[in-house]
Coordinates of C-alpha atoms and ligand atoms in Angstrom, one line a residue:
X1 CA -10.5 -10.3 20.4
X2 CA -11.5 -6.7 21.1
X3 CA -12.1 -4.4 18.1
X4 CA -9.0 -2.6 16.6
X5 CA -8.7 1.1 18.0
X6 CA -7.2 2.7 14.8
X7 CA -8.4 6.0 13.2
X8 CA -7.8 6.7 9.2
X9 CA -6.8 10.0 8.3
X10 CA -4.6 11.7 6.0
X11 CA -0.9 12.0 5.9
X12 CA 0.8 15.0 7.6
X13 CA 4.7 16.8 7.3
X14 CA 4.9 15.3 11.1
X15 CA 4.2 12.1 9.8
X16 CA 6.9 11.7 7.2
X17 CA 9.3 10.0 9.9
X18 CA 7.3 7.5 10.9
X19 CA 5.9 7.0 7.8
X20 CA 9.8 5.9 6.1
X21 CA 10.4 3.7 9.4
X22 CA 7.0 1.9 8.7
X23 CA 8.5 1.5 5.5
X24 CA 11.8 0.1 6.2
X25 CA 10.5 -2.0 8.4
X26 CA 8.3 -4.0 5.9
X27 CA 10.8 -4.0 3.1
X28 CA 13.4 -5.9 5.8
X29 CA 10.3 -8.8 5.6
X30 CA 11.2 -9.0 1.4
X31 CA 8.0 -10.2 0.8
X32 CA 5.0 -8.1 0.4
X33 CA 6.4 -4.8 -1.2
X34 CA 8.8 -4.5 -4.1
X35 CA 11.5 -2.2 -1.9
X36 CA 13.8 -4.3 0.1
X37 CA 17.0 -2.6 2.7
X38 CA 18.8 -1.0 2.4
X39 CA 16.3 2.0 2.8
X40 CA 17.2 5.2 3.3
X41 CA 15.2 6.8 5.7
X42 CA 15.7 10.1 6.2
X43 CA 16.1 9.9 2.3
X44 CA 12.7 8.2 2.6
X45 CA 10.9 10.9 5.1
X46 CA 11.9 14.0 3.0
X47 CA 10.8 12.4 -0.5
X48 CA 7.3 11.0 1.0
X49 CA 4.6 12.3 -1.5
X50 CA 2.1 13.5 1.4
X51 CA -0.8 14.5 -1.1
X52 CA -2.8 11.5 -1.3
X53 CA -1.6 9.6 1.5
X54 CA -4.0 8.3 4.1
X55 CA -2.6 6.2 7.2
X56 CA -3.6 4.5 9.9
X57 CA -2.5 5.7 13.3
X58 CA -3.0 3.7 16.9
X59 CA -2.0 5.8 20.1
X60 CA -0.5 7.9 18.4
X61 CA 2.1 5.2 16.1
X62 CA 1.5 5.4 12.9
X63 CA 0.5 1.8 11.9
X64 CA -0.5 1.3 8.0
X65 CA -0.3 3.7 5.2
X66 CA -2.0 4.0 1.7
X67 CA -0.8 6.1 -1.1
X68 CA -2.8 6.9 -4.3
X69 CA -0.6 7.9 -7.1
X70 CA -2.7 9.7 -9.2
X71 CA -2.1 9.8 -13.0
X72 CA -3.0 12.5 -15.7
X73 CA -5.3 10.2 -17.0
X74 CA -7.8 9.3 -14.9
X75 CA -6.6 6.6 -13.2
X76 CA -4.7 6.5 -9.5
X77 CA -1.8 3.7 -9.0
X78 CA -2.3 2.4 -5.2
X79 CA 0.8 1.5 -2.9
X80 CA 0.0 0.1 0.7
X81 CA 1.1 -1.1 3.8
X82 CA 0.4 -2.3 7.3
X83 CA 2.4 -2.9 10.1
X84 CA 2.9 -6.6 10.7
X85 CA 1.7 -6.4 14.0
X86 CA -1.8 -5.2 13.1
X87 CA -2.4 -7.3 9.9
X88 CA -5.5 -9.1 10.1
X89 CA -7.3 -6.5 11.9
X90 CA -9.1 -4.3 9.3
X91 CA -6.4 -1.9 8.9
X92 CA -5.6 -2.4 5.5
X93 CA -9.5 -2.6 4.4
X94 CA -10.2 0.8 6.3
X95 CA -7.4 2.3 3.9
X96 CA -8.5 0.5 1.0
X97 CA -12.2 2.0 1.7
X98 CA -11.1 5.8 2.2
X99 CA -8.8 5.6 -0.6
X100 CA -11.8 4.5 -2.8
X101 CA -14.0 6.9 -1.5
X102 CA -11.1 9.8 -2.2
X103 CA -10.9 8.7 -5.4
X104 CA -14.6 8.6 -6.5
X105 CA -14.8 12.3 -4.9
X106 CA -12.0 13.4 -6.7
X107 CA -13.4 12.1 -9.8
X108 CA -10.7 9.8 -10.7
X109 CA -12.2 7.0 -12.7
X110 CA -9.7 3.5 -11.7
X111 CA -7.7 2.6 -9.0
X112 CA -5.1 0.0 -10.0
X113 CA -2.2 -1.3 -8.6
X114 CA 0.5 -4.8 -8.8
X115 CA 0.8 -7.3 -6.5
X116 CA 3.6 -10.2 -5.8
X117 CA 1.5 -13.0 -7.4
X118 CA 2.2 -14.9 -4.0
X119 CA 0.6 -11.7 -2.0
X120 CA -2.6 -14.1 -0.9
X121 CA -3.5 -11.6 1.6
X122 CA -3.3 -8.6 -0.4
X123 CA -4.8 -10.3 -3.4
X124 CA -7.8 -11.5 -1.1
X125 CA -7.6 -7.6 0.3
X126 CA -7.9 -6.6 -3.2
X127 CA -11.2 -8.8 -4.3
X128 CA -13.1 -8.1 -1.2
X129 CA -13.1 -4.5 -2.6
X130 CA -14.0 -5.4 -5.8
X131 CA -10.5 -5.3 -7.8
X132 CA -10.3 -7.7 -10.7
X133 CA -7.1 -9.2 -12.0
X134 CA -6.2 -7.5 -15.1
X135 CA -2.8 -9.1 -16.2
X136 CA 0.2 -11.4 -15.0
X137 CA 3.6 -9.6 -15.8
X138 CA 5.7 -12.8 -15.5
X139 CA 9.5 -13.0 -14.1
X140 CA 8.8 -9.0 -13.6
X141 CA 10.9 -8.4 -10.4
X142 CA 14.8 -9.2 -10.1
X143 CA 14.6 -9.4 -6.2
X144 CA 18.3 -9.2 -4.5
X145 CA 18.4 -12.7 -3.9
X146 CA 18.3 -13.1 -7.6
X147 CA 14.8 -14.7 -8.0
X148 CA 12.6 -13.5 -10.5
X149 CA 9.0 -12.9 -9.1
X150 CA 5.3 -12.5 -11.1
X151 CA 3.4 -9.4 -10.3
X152 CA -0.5 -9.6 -10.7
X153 CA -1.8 -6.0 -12.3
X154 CA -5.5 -5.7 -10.5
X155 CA -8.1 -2.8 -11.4
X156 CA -11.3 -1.3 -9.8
X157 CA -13.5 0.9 -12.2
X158 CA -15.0 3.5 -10.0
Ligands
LIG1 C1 -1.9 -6.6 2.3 C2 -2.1 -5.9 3.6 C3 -2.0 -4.4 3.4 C4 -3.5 -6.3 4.2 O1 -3.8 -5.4 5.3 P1 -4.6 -6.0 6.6 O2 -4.7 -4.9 7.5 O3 -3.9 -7.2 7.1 O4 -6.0 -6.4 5.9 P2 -7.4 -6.5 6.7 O5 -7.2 -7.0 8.0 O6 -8.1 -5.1 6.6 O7 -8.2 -7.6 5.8 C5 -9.1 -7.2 4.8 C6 -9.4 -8.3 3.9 O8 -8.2 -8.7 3.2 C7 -8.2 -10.1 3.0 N1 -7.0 -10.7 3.8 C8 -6.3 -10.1 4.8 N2 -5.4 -11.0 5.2 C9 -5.5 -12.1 4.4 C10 -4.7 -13.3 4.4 N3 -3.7 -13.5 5.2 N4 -5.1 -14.2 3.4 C11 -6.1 -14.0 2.6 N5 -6.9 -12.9 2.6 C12 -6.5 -11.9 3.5 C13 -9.5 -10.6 3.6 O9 -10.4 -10.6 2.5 C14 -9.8 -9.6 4.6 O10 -11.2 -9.5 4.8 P3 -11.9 -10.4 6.0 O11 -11.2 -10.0 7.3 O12 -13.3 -10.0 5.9 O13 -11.6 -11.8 5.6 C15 -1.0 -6.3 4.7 O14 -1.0 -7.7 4.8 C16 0.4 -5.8 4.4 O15 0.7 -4.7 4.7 N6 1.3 -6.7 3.9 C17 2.7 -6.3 3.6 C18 2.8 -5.2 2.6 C19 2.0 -5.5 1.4 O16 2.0 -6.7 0.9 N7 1.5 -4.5 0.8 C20 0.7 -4.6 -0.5 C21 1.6 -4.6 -1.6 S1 0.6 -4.8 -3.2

C-alpha cells in the first residue's frame, strides 16, 4: 500500500465543523469512545476546546483528531480519534507523537488518559508510545445498551 498522505497540525475555528461530524460519526460505532448518538453537532462544533487540539487532515477532510486536556497540575488528560477509514495507517501514532512532543515543550510533566479495556488497538497505540497501565476502573461505564464496561487508566511520565 502506498504511504498515507496526511499532515498533523493544529486545530483551527474552521475546523470546529468537521471536527463534531468526525465525532458523531465514531460515537454511532459505540465502541471505541465513551460518547455514543445522539450527538449534537452544532452543539458539538461551538463547544470544541480548539487550544490543544491537533488533527489530522487528508485533502483537505479532516481525518483524526487529538485533544490534550491540560490540568492545573501538571498533567494533560488525552482524548483521540481517527476516522475509520484511515485506522491502521499511522494516523493516530502521528497525533499521539505531536501531542507528546507539545506536551514536553509545554512543560507538562504526564499525559494520561482511559481506555475501554476491550480498545486492543488503542491499548497497543498506547504501549508503542510508552504509556503504562496504571489502573482498571471496573463496571465504570453504563453504556445505553445497559452493559457495564471496564476502562484501563494508562500514563506516560514525560
Ligand atoms: C485507537 C486509534 C486512535 C488508533 O489510531 P490508528 O490511526 O489506527 O493507529 P496507527 O495506525 O497510528 O497505529 C499505531 C500503533 O497502534 C497500534 N495499533 C493500531 N491498530 C491496532 C490494532 N487494531 N490492534 C492492535 N494494535 C493496534 C500498533 O502498535 C500500531 O503500531 P504499528 O503500526 O507499528 O503496529 C483508532 O483505532 C481509533 O480512532 N479508534 C476509535 C476511537 C478510539 O478508540 N479512540 C481512543 C479512545 S481511548
Amino acid at each position: 500500500m502506498p504511504a498515507a498522505r496526511f499532515q498533523v497540525r493544529p486545530a483551527r475555528d474552521d475546523d470546529r465543523l468537521p471536527l463534531a461530524l468526525l465525532f458523531a460519526a465514531v460515537a454511532e460505532e459505540r465502541d471505541g469512545i465513551a460518547s455514543e448518538p445522539p450527538i449534537d453537532v452544532e452543539e458539538c462544533a461551538a463547544n470544541w476546546k480548539l487550544d490543544a487540539t491537533f488533527l489530522a487532515a487528508a485533502d483537505g477532510e479532516v481525518i483524526g483528531s487529538l485533544h490534550v486536556d491540560q490540568t492545573r497540575f501538571g498533567f494533560g488528560e488525552i482524548g483521540m480519534m481517527v476516522a475509520r477509514d484511515w485506522r491502521g495507517r499511522g494516523v493516530g501514532g502521528a497525533l499521539l507523537g505531536a501531542a507528546i512532543e507539545w506536551a514536553r515543550e509545554r512543560g507538562l510533566h504526564k499525559l494520561s488518559l482511559g481506555v475501554f479495556a476491550h480498545n486492543a488497538a488503542a491499548i497497543g497505540l498506547y504501549r508503542k508510545f510508552g504509556f503504562v497501565e496504571e489502573g482498571l476502573r471496573v463496571k465504570h461505564y453504563r453504556r445505553a445498551n445497559g452493559e457495564l464496561w471496564d476502562a484501563i487508566e494508562m500514563g506516560l511520565l514525560l
